Amino acid sequence: MTETHPKPEMASENTIPILVEFTGGLEMLFSDERKHRLSVPSKDDEGNPVNIGWLVKHLCDKVMKDSRKEMFVLDDHVRPGILVLVNDADWELEGEASYALQPNDNILFVSTLHGG
Amino acid sequence: MESANASAAALRAKIAATEERLKLLKAQLANIEEKEAEEVEESPVTRKWPLLPDEYKRYGRQMIVPSVGIQGQLRLKDASVLIVGAGGLGCPSSAYLAGAGVGTIGIVDGDIVETSNLHRQILHNSSTVGMKKVDSIVSYLKSLNPHLKYITHPTHLTPQNAAEIVSQYELVLDCTDHPTSRYLISDTCILLQKPLVSASALRRDGQLIVLNSPPLPAGDAKGGPCYRCVFPKPPPTDSVVSCGDGGILGPVVGVMGVLQALEGIKLIVEGRLKEEQEVDGRGNTMLLFSASGSPQFRSLKMRARSSKCVACSGNAELTLEKLPGMDYAVFCGIASPIGILKPEERIEAKEYLELEQDSEKTHVLLDVREKVQFDICSLENSINIPSSSFQGTRSSSLQEGKPSWLPETVRADASIYVICRLGNDSQIVTQKLKEAGLDNNGKRAIKDIRGGLKAWKEQVNPSWPEY
């Protein structure tokens, strides 16, 4: 697995390049790949800028091949025990699901570990 | 055979007697050393020195680090730290705290040392298997640094004993392995205003976070966040994977334990155990470690205390009086043993042995452990299709008709027996195979072997390797 940072790319008019990462075991739900380079539309179906809420649904519907959706999303929210980081900052500091994605954003999903 | 047993028993008795004798000699030596130390202290010339001569030598290399100095060393000597869990995190963290000269070290653990602990729980050893973990760890720590006070709590931390135990210390290290204990420890630390260094590890990953630092009273937004601020809701029970189920690399959990000790030493040396206000420029961070990551370490900027937190906000309902009545197992959910199949859909391991020996009847034995486990040991003629490969919606292991893993030569009515490590995943897969129509409307029997390979070892083959 090669792991590199995304090359700064210019956002085309319709899409935004982002890097989505999974760690703490979540990568197992996403084809065992920690890093996913995605190109997402800049606007959702209603013409609003896409946010993390949209991204979570997109990941669940389009990227995740595992059938255990409940291990990622519960009741339309990221399941308890998963932290979401926007460019290495807790998404709570950035507006949570309403944070509008920017070109070359790094969105990290961390599953809490409990072992010791 | 009998004479071998007799000589083994004689040897065991001899070893026990020798160990007793050794214990006595060690106690005598400790007695003499203690007296020597007292004599040195009482000598009028050296009396003004706050540390013993051995301590100056012992801690010299760390005392000359500018951020430590003699003041930091005396703070370490005065400090008391509680380590909850004497396992993969507790071993390295307690070793470094004892090495650094933390005056009082308490260890909580109700478990005994097992052979499967030894690859990572580095203070225990082959001869302490079967011993209480707290005794095993303290025997190591005493030989590492005899100047300190060690207190053992040979019990699990519970809502009933937590406040009494934690109140005896100034700093807590969470070295446990389950969400129930993590919430309990965090709540107790909030109620008693103790800073908390929390770490965890699984497989090749580790996480570290310093909580309740500064340890301000509930309702003070400048205090550090608690475990509930970061994780207000517990994770679903089936997302909680233990080191026993998921695996763990020794150095991974070791690195996390060492980092816990480091954070603890920093808090003590910098005089931040009872700090009354936040120091500027220090935000809350979580450190991620991943053996296979690039970079391996990653520091994440974390939220502050939550104004809605049930433990540390102004609206908190948690009190010391309520703590003993809290049920953390209910809060976190209890992983109940899986029992989704009817009795007639399951067979015992010893019944399977009879089937295996009956060459007339053909059948398929499906082992659904992960390949890495199957490679360690497997039953003859078994086919390995990991249970995880039945999870995908477009899983090729579950395609309609005859799946590719089913040998061509197998008859359409040949039974399928499903086995795994403990007998949980095998039930789920058995059900999935039936749902996919592989039972040919009842013409083909599909059954799970109750209790998995653990039962196989118990009922059929005691030489089966248990890992």
Coordinates of C-alpha atoms in Angstrom, one line a residue:
Chain A
M1 CA 0.0 0.0 0.0
T2 CA 1.5 3.3 -1.0
E3 CA 0.6 6.2 1.3
T4 CA 1.3 9.7 0.1
H5 CA -0.3 13.0 0.7
P6 CA -2.7 14.3 -2.0
K7 CA -1.1 16.5 -4.6
P8 CA -2.5 19.9 -4.3
E9 CA -5.0 19.9 -7.1
M10 CA -7.1 22.7 -8.5
A11 CA -10.8 22.1 -7.8
S12 CA -12.6 21.8 -11.1
E13 CA -15.8 23.6 -11.3
N14 CA -17.9 20.5 -10.4
T15 CA -15.7 18.3 -8.2
I16 CA -13.5 18.6 -5.2
P17 CA -10.6 16.3 -4.6
I18 CA -10.4 15.0 -1.0
L19 CA -8.4 12.4 1.0
V20 CA -10.5 10.1 3.3
E21 CA -8.6 8.0 5.8
F22 CA -9.7 5.2 8.1
T23 CA -7.9 3.9 11.1
G24 CA -8.3 1.8 14.3
G25 CA -9.9 -1.1 12.4
L26 CA -12.4 0.9 10.3
E27 CA -10.3 0.3 7.2
M28 CA -11.5 -3.3 7.3
L29 CA -14.9 -2.1 6.3
F30 CA -13.4 -0.2 3.4
S31 CA -11.6 -3.0 1.4
D32 CA -8.7 -2.9 3.9
E33 CA -7.5 0.3 2.5
R34 CA -6.5 3.1 4.9
K35 CA -6.4 5.9 2.4
H36 CA -9.1 6.7 -0.2
R37 CA -8.5 9.5 -2.7
L38 CA -12.0 10.7 -3.8
S39 CA -13.3 13.2 -6.1
V40 CA -16.7 14.4 -4.8
P41 CA -19.2 16.8 -6.4
S42 CA -19.0 20.3 -5.1
K43 CA -22.8 20.6 -4.8
D44 CA -25.3 18.1 -3.5
D45 CA -28.6 17.4 -5.3
E46 CA -30.2 20.5 -3.9
G47 CA -27.3 22.7 -5.0
N48 CA -25.8 23.1 -1.5
P49 CA -22.1 22.8 -1.0
V50 CA -21.3 19.2 0.0
N51 CA -20.6 18.7 3.7
I52 CA -19.3 15.8 5.9
G53 CA -22.9 14.6 6.5
W54 CA -23.2 14.1 2.7
L55 CA -19.7 12.4 2.6
V56 CA -20.6 9.9 5.3
K57 CA -23.7 8.8 3.4
H58 CA -21.7 8.7 0.1
L59 CA -19.0 6.5 1.8
C60 CA -21.7 4.2 3.2
D61 CA -23.7 3.9 -0.1
K62 CA -20.9 4.0 -2.7
V63 CA -17.5 3.2 -1.2
M64 CA -18.2 0.6 1.5
K65 CA -18.5 -2.9 0.1
D66 CA -18.9 -4.6 3.5
S67 CA -22.6 -5.2 4.5
R68 CA -22.1 -4.2 8.1
K69 CA -23.2 -0.6 7.6
E70 CA -24.1 -0.4 11.3
M71 CA -20.4 -0.6 12.1
F72 CA -20.0 2.8 10.5
V73 CA -23.4 4.6 10.6
L74 CA -26.1 4.2 13.2
D75 CA -29.4 6.1 13.1
D76 CA -28.0 8.3 10.2
H77 CA -25.1 9.4 12.4
V78 CA -21.5 8.2 12.5
R79 CA -21.7 5.4 15.1
P80 CA -20.6 6.0 18.7
G81 CA -16.9 5.2 19.2
I82 CA -15.8 6.8 15.9
L83 CA -14.0 10.2 15.9
V84 CA -14.1 12.3 12.8
L85 CA -11.2 14.6 12.2
V86 CA -11.0 17.5 9.6
N87 CA -7.4 18.2 8.7
D88 CA -6.4 16.6 12.0
A89 CA -8.8 18.6 14.1
D90 CA -11.9 17.2 15.9
W91 CA -14.9 17.8 13.7
E92 CA -16.7 19.2 16.8
L93 CA -14.3 22.2 16.4
E94 CA -15.4 22.5 12.7
G95 CA -19.2 22.3 12.8
E96 CA -19.5 18.5 12.7
A97 CA -21.6 17.1 9.9
S98 CA -22.3 20.6 8.5
Y99 CA -18.7 21.3 7.7
A100 CA -18.5 22.1 4.0
L101 CA -15.8 20.1 2.2
Q102 CA -12.9 22.2 0.8
P103 CA -10.5 21.1 -2.0
N104 CA -7.7 18.8 -0.6
D105 CA -9.3 18.3 2.8
N106 CA -8.2 15.4 4.8
I107 CA -11.1 13.6 6.5
L108 CA -10.0 11.0 9.0
F109 CA -12.3 8.5 10.7
V110 CA -10.8 6.9 13.8
S111 CA -12.4 4.0 15.6
T112 CA -11.6 4.0 19.3
L113 CA -9.5 1.2 20.5
H114 CA -10.1 -0.5 23.9
G115 CA -7.4 -3.1 24.2
G116 CA -4.5 -2.7 26.7
Chain B
M1 CA 4.9 -42.9 34.3
E2 CA 4.2 -43.0 38.0
S3 CA 7.8 -42.7 39.0
A4 CA 8.1 -39.7 36.6
N5 CA 5.2 -38.1 38.4
A6 CA 6.8 -38.8 41.7
S7 CA 10.1 -37.2 40.8
A8 CA 8.3 -34.2 39.2
A9 CA 6.4 -33.8 42.5
A10 CA 9.6 -34.0 44.5
L11 CA 11.2 -31.4 42.2
R12 CA 8.2 -29.1 42.6
A13 CA 8.4 -29.4 46.4
K14 CA 12.1 -28.7 46.3
I15 CA 11.6 -25.6 44.1
A16 CA 8.9 -24.4 46.4
A17 CA 11.1 -24.8 49.4
T18 CA 14.0 -23.1 47.7
E19 CA 11.8 -20.2 46.7
E20 CA 10.6 -19.9 50.3
R21 CA 14.3 -19.8 51.4
L22 CA 15.1 -17.2 48.7
K23 CA 12.2 -15.0 49.9
L24 CA 13.5 -15.2 53.5
L25 CA 17.0 -14.2 52.3
K26 CA 15.7 -11.4 50.3
A27 CA 13.7 -10.1 53.3
Q28 CA 16.8 -10.3 55.4
L29 CA 18.8 -8.3 52.9
A30 CA 16.1 -5.7 52.5
N31 CA 16.1 -5.3 56.3
I32 CA 19.8 -4.7 56.4
E33 CA 19.7 -2.3 53.4
E34 CA 16.9 -0.4 55.1
K35 CA 19.0 0.0 58.3
E36 CA 22.0 1.1 56.3
A37 CA 19.9 3.7 54.6
E38 CA 18.6 5.0 57.9
E39 CA 22.1 5.1 59.3
V40 CA 23.2 7.2 56.4
E41 CA 20.3 9.5 56.9
E42 CA 21.0 9.9 60.5
S43 CA 24.6 10.9 60.0
P44 CA 24.8 14.6 60.8
V45 CA 27.0 15.5 57.8
T46 CA 24.6 14.1 55.1
R47 CA 21.4 14.9 56.8
K48 CA 20.7 18.1 54.8
W49 CA 20.4 16.2 51.5
P50 CA 16.8 15.4 50.6
L51 CA 17.6 12.2 48.6
L52 CA 19.6 9.2 49.6
P53 CA 23.1 8.7 48.1
D54 CA 21.8 5.9 45.9
E55 CA 19.0 8.1 44.7
Y56 CA 21.3 10.8 43.5
K57 CA 23.2 8.1 41.5
R58 CA 20.0 6.4 40.4
Y59 CA 18.2 9.5 39.2
G60 CA 21.2 11.6 38.2
R61 CA 20.8 11.1 34.4
Q62 CA 17.2 12.4 34.5
M63 CA 17.8 15.1 37.1
I64 CA 20.4 16.8 34.9
V65 CA 17.7 17.2 32.2
P66 CA 16.9 20.9 32.6
S67 CA 13.2 20.5 32.7
V68 CA 13.5 18.0 35.6
G69 CA 16.2 19.2 38.0
I70 CA 16.2 18.5 41.7
Q71 CA 12.8 20.2 42.0
G72 CA 11.3 17.8 39.5
Q73 CA 12.9 14.8 41.2
L74 CA 11.5 15.9 44.6
R75 CA 8.1 16.2 43.0
L76 CA 8.4 12.7 41.6
K77 CA 9.4 11.4 45.1
D78 CA 6.3 13.1 46.6
A79 CA 3.9 12.0 43.9
S80 CA 1.5 9.1 44.0
V81 CA 0.2 7.4 40.8
L82 CA -2.4 4.7 40.4
I83 CA -2.1 2.3 37.5
V84 CA -5.3 0.5 36.7
G85 CA -4.5 -2.7 34.8
A86 CA -1.2 -4.6 35.1
G87 CA -1.2 -5.7 31.5
G88 CA 0.4 -4.6 28.2
L89 CA 0.1 -0.9 29.1
G90 CA 0.5 -1.2 32.9
C91 CA 3.8 -3.1 32.7
P92 CA 5.9 -0.6 30.7
S93 CA 4.2 2.4 32.3
S94 CA 4.8 1.2 35.8
A95 CA 8.4 0.2 35.0
Y96 CA 9.3 3.7 33.8
L97 CA 7.4 5.4 36.7
A98 CA 9.3 3.2 39.2
G99 CA 12.5 3.8 37.4
A100 CA 11.9 7.6 37.5
G101 CA 11.3 7.5 41.3
V102 CA 7.6 8.1 41.7
G103 CA 7.3 7.8 45.5
T104 CA 4.1 5.8 45.7
I105 CA 2.8 3.5 43.0
G106 CA -0.5 1.7 43.3
I107 CA -1.5 -1.2 41.0
V108 CA -5.1 -2.4 40.5
D109 CA -5.7 -5.7 38.8
G110 CA -7.8 -8.8 39.7
D111 CA -6.3 -11.1 37.1
I112 CA -3.6 -13.7 37.2
V113 CA -0.7 -14.0 34.9
E114 CA -1.2 -16.3 31.8
T115 CA 1.3 -17.5 29.3
S116 CA -0.6 -15.7 26.5
N117 CA 0.3 -12.4 28.3
L118 CA 4.0 -12.8 28.2
H119 CA 4.8 -11.5 24.7
R120 CA 3.7 -8.0 25.7
Q121 CA 3.3 -7.8 29.5
I122 CA 7.0 -7.6 30.0
L123 CA 7.2 -7.4 33.8
H124 CA 5.6 -10.8 34.2
N125 CA 7.6 -13.9 33.2
S126 CA 7.3 -17.6 32.7
S127 CA 7.9 -18.4 36.4
T128 CA 5.1 -15.9 37.6
V129 CA 2.4 -17.6 35.4
G130 CA -0.5 -18.4 37.8
M131 CA 0.5 -15.6 40.2
K132 CA -1.7 -12.5 40.8
K133 CA -0.7 -9.9 38.3
V134 CA -0.3 -7.2 41.0
D135 CA 2.1 -9.5 42.9
S136 CA 4.1 -10.4 39.8
I137 CA 4.4 -6.8 38.7
V138 CA 5.4 -5.5 42.2
S139 CA 8.0 -8.2 42.6
Y140 CA 9.6 -6.9 39.4
L141 CA 9.2 -3.2 40.4
K142 CA 10.7 -3.8 43.9
S143 CA 13.8 -5.3 42.3
L144 CA 14.0 -2.4 39.9
N145 CA 13.7 0.3 42.6
P146 CA 13.5 -0.6 46.2
H147 CA 13.1 3.0 47.4
L148 CA 9.5 3.3 46.5
K149 CA 6.2 2.5 48.2
Y150 CA 4.1 -0.1 46.3
I151 CA 0.5 -0.7 47.0
T152 CA -1.4 -3.6 45.5
H153 CA -5.1 -3.7 44.9
P154 CA -5.8 -7.3 43.9
T155 CA -9.2 -6.6 42.5
H156 CA -11.0 -5.2 39.5
L157 CA -11.9 -1.6 39.8
T158 CA -15.7 -1.4 40.5
P159 CA -18.2 1.4 41.0
Q160 CA -18.2 0.4 44.7
N161 CA -14.4 0.5 45.3
A162 CA -13.3 3.1 42.7
A163 CA -13.6 6.2 44.8
E164 CA -11.9 4.6 47.9
I165 CA -8.9 3.4 45.8
V166 CA -8.5 6.4 43.5
S167 CA -8.7 8.9 46.3
Q168 CA -5.4 7.6 47.7
Y169 CA -3.5 8.9 44.6
E170 CA -2.8 12.1 42.7
L171 CA -2.7 10.8 39.2
V172 CA -4.3 7.9 37.4
L173 CA -3.2 5.9 34.4
D174 CA -5.9 4.0 32.6
C175 CA -4.2 0.8 31.4
T176 CA -7.4 -1.3 31.1
D177 CA -8.9 -3.0 28.1
H178 CA -12.7 -2.3 28.1
P179 CA -15.1 0.6 27.7
T180 CA -16.8 -0.2 31.0
S181 CA -13.6 0.4 33.0
R182 CA -12.7 3.4 30.8
Y183 CA -16.0 5.2 31.7
L184 CA -15.7 4.2 35.3
I185 CA -12.2 5.5 35.7
S186 CA -12.9 8.7 33.9
D187 CA -16.0 9.4 36.0
T188 CA -14.1 8.7 39.2
C189 CA -11.3 11.0 38.2
I190 CA -13.7 13.8 37.5
L191 CA -15.4 13.4 40.8
L192 CA -12.1 13.3 42.7
Q193 CA -10.4 15.9 40.5
K194 CA -7.5 13.7 39.4
P195 CA -5.8 14.0 36.0
L196 CA -6.0 10.9 33.9
V197 CA -3.7 9.5 31.2
S198 CA -5.6 7.1 29.0
A199 CA -4.1 4.7 26.4
S200 CA -5.3 1.8 24.3
A201 CA -3.9 -0.5 21.7
L202 CA -5.1 -3.2 19.2
R203 CA -3.2 -5.1 16.5
R204 CA -0.8 -2.4 15.1
D205 CA -2.5 0.8 16.3
G206 CA -2.5 2.7 19.5
Q207 CA -4.2 5.8 20.9
L208 CA -3.2 8.1 23.8
I209 CA -5.1 11.0 25.4
V210 CA -4.6 13.0 28.6
L211 CA -8.0 13.7 30.2
N212 CA -9.2 16.0 32.9
S213 CA -6.1 18.1 32.7
P214 CA -6.2 20.6 34.3
P215 CA -8.4 18.7 36.8
L216 CA -10.8 21.5 37.6
P217 CA -14.2 20.9 39.2
A218 CA -17.2 19.8 37.1
G219 CA -18.7 22.9 35.5
D220 CA -15.5 24.7 35.0
A221 CA -15.1 24.9 31.2
K222 CA -11.4 25.5 31.5
G223 CA -10.8 22.0 32.9
G224 CA -9.6 19.3 30.5
P225 CA -12.3 17.1 28.8
C226 CA -13.2 13.8 30.2
Y227 CA -13.7 10.4 28.4
R228 CA -17.4 11.2 28.2
C229 CA -16.8 14.5 26.5
V230 CA -14.9 12.7 23.7
F231 CA -17.1 9.6 23.7
P232 CA -20.6 10.6 25.1
K233 CA -22.1 7.3 23.9
P234 CA -20.5 3.9 24.3
P235 CA -19.7 2.0 21.2
P236 CA -21.9 -0.9 20.1
T237 CA -20.7 -4.1 21.8
D238 CA -19.9 -5.9 18.6
S239 CA -17.5 -3.1 17.6
V240 CA -15.4 -3.7 20.7
V241 CA -12.5 -6.0 19.9
S242 CA -10.2 -7.3 22.6
C243 CA -6.5 -8.1 22.1
G244 CA -7.5 -11.7 22.7
D245 CA -9.8 -11.7 19.6
G246 CA -8.1 -9.1 17.4
G247 CA -4.5 -9.7 18.3
I248 CA -1.8 -7.2 19.4
L249 CA 1.8 -6.6 18.7
G250 CA 3.9 -6.4 21.9
P251 CA 5.9 -3.3 20.9
V252 CA 2.7 -1.5 19.8
V253 CA 1.1 -1.7 23.3
G254 CA 4.5 -1.2 24.8
V255 CA 5.1 2.1 23.0
M256 CA 1.7 3.3 24.3
G257 CA 2.5 2.3 27.9
V258 CA 5.9 4.1 27.6
L259 CA 4.1 7.2 26.4
Q260 CA 1.7 7.1 29.3
A261 CA 4.6 7.0 31.7
L262 CA 6.1 10.0 29.8
E263 CA 2.9 12.0 30.1
G264 CA 2.6 11.2 33.8
I265 CA 6.2 12.2 34.4
K266 CA 5.6 15.5 32.6
L267 CA 2.5 16.3 34.6
I268 CA 4.4 15.6 37.9
V269 CA 7.6 17.3 37.1
E270 CA 5.9 20.4 35.7
G271 CA 3.8 20.6 38.9
R272 CA 0.5 20.2 37.0
L273 CA -1.2 17.5 39.1
K274 CA -3.3 20.0 41.0
E275 CA -3.1 22.9 38.6
E276 CA -5.8 25.4 39.1
Q277 CA -6.0 27.0 35.7
E278 CA -5.2 26.2 32.2
V279 CA -1.8 27.1 31.0
D280 CA -1.9 29.1 27.7
G281 CA -0.9 27.4 24.6
R282 CA -1.7 23.8 25.6
G283 CA -4.6 22.4 23.8
N284 CA -6.2 19.0 24.1
T285 CA -4.7 16.5 21.8
M286 CA -5.0 12.9 21.0
L287 CA -2.0 11.0 19.8
L288 CA -2.4 8.2 17.2
F289 CA 0.2 5.6 16.6
S290 CA 0.1 3.2 13.8
A291 CA 2.9 0.7 13.1
S292 CA 2.0 0.7 9.4
G293 CA 1.1 4.4 9.1
S294 CA 3.0 7.1 7.4
P295 CA 3.7 9.0 9.5
Q296 CA 3.6 6.5 12.4
F297 CA 2.6 9.2 14.9
R298 CA -0.2 11.7 14.4
S299 CA -1.3 14.4 16.8
L300 CA -5.0 15.4 16.6
K301 CA -6.5 18.6 18.0
M302 CA -9.4 17.6 20.3
R303 CA -12.5 19.3 21.6
A304 CA -12.7 21.0 25.0
R305 CA -15.0 20.0 27.8
S306 CA -18.5 19.5 26.6
S307 CA -21.2 21.8 28.0
K308 CA -23.6 18.9 27.8
C309 CA -21.3 16.3 29.5
V310 CA -23.1 14.2 32.1
A311 CA -19.9 13.9 34.1
C312 CA -18.0 17.2 34.0
S313 CA -20.3 20.0 32.8
G314 CA -22.3 22.4 35.0
N315 CA -25.3 20.2 34.4
A316 CA -23.6 17.0 35.4
E317 CA -25.7 14.6 37.3
L318 CA -22.8 12.4 38.5
T319 CA -22.0 12.6 42.2
L320 CA -19.8 10.5 44.5
E321 CA -22.9 9.3 46.2
K322 CA -24.4 8.0 42.9
L323 CA -21.2 6.4 41.7
P324 CA -21.5 3.0 43.6
G325 CA -25.0 2.6 42.1
M326 CA -23.8 3.1 38.5
D327 CA -24.0 0.1 36.2
Y328 CA -21.4 0.4 33.6
A329 CA -22.0 -3.0 32.1
V330 CA -25.6 -2.0 31.3
F331 CA -24.5 1.5 30.1
C332 CA -22.0 -0.1 27.7
G333 CA -24.2 -3.1 26.8
I334 CA -23.3 -6.6 27.5
A335 CA -22.0 -8.8 24.7
S336 CA -24.2 -11.8 25.2
P337 CA -23.1 -15.2 23.8
I338 CA -24.5 -15.8 20.4
G339 CA -27.3 -18.4 20.3
I340 CA -29.1 -17.9 17.0
L341 CA -29.4 -21.5 15.9
K342 CA -31.9 -24.2 17.0
P343 CA -30.4 -27.2 18.9
E344 CA -31.0 -29.4 15.8
E345 CA -28.9 -27.1 13.7
R346 CA -25.9 -27.7 15.8
I347 CA -23.7 -30.7 16.7
E348 CA -21.2 -31.4 19.4
A349 CA -17.5 -31.7 18.5
K350 CA -17.5 -35.4 19.6
E351 CA -20.5 -36.1 17.4
Y352 CA -18.6 -34.6 14.5
L353 CA -15.6 -36.9 15.2
E354 CA -18.0 -39.9 14.6
L355 CA -19.1 -38.4 11.3
E356 CA -15.5 -37.8 10.3
Q357 CA -14.6 -41.4 10.9
D358 CA -17.6 -42.7 8.9
S359 CA -16.1 -42.7 5.4
E360 CA -19.4 -43.7 3.8
K361 CA -20.9 -40.3 4.4
T362 CA -19.4 -37.4 2.5
H363 CA -19.6 -33.9 3.9
V364 CA -17.8 -30.6 3.8
L365 CA -16.1 -29.1 6.9
L366 CA -16.0 -25.3 6.6
D367 CA -13.6 -23.5 8.9
V368 CA -14.6 -19.8 9.0
R369 CA -11.7 -18.4 11.1
E370 CA -9.5 -15.7 9.4
K371 CA -6.8 -17.2 7.2
V372 CA -4.1 -16.1 9.6
Q373 CA -5.6 -18.3 12.3
F374 CA -6.4 -21.2 9.9
D375 CA -2.7 -21.2 8.9
I376 CA -1.7 -21.8 12.5
C377 CA -3.6 -25.0 12.9
S378 CA -6.5 -26.6 11.1
L379 CA -8.5 -29.8 10.9
E380 CA -7.7 -32.3 8.1
N381 CA -9.8 -31.8 5.0
S382 CA -11.3 -28.6 6.2
I383 CA -11.9 -25.7 3.8
N384 CA -11.1 -22.2 5.0
I385 CA -13.5 -19.4 4.0
P386 CA -13.2 -16.6 6.6
S387 CA -16.5 -15.4 8.1
S388 CA -15.6 -11.8 7.1
S389 CA -15.9 -12.9 3.4
F390 CA -19.6 -13.6 4.0
Q391 CA -20.1 -10.0 5.0
G392 CA -20.0 -8.2 1.7
T393 CA -23.3 -7.6 -0.1
R394 CA -21.8 -8.8 -3.4
S395 CA -19.8 -11.6 -1.6
S396 CA -18.6 -14.3 -3.9
S397 CA -18.7 -16.7 -0.9
L398 CA -22.5 -16.4 -0.9
Q399 CA -23.4 -16.3 -4.6
E400 CA -26.6 -18.1 -5.7
G401 CA -26.5 -21.7 -6.7
K402 CA -23.2 -23.5 -6.0
P403 CA -20.5 -21.2 -4.5
S404 CA -17.0 -21.6 -6.0
W405 CA -15.5 -22.8 -2.7
L406 CA -17.7 -25.9 -2.7
P407 CA -15.7 -28.8 -4.3
E408 CA -17.1 -30.0 -7.7
T409 CA -17.1 -33.6 -6.5
V410 CA -19.4 -32.9 -3.5
R411 CA -22.9 -34.2 -3.9
A412 CA -25.8 -31.7 -3.7
D413 CA -27.1 -33.3 -0.6
A414 CA -23.7 -33.6 1.2
S415 CA -23.9 -32.0 4.6
I416 CA -21.9 -28.8 5.5
Y417 CA -20.4 -28.5 9.0
V418 CA -19.2 -25.0 10.0
I419 CA -16.5 -24.5 12.6
C420 CA -14.7 -21.5 14.1
R421 CA -12.5 -20.7 17.1
L422 CA -15.2 -20.5 19.9
G423 CA -18.5 -21.2 18.2
N424 CA -20.0 -17.8 17.5
D425 CA -19.0 -16.9 13.9
S426 CA -19.9 -20.4 12.9
Q427 CA -23.5 -19.9 13.9
I428 CA -23.7 -16.7 11.9
V429 CA -22.2 -18.3 8.8
T430 CA -24.5 -21.3 9.1
Q431 CA -27.5 -19.0 9.1
K432 CA -26.2 -17.0 6.2
L433 CA -25.6 -20.2 4.1
K434 CA -29.2 -21.3 4.8
E435 CA -30.5 -17.9 3.9
A436 CA -28.5 -18.1 0.6
G437 CA -30.4 -21.3 -0.2
L438 CA -27.4 -23.6 0.1
D439 CA -29.5 -26.1 2.0
N440 CA -31.5 -27.0 -1.1
N441 CA -34.8 -26.6 0.6
G442 CA -33.7 -28.9 3.4
K443 CA -32.1 -31.6 1.3
R444 CA -28.7 -30.6 2.5
A445 CA -28.0 -30.4 6.3
I446 CA -25.9 -27.3 7.3
K447 CA -24.8 -27.4 11.0
D448 CA -22.5 -25.5 13.3
I449 CA -20.1 -27.3 15.6
R450 CA -21.0 -26.1 19.0
G451 CA -18.2 -24.4 20.9
G452 CA -15.8 -24.5 17.9
L453 CA -12.2 -25.7 18.1
K454 CA -12.1 -24.9 21.8
A455 CA -14.7 -27.7 22.3
W456 CA -12.8 -29.9 19.8
K457 CA -9.7 -29.6 22.1
E458 CA -11.8 -30.3 25.2
Q459 CA -13.9 -33.2 23.8
V460 CA -11.8 -34.8 21.1
N461 CA -8.1 -33.9 20.9
P462 CA -6.3 -32.5 23.9
S463 CA -3.2 -32.0 21.8
W464 CA -4.9 -29.4 19.6
P465 CA -2.8 -26.2 19.8
E466 CA -4.6 -23.5 21.7
Y467 CA -3.4 -20.1 20.7

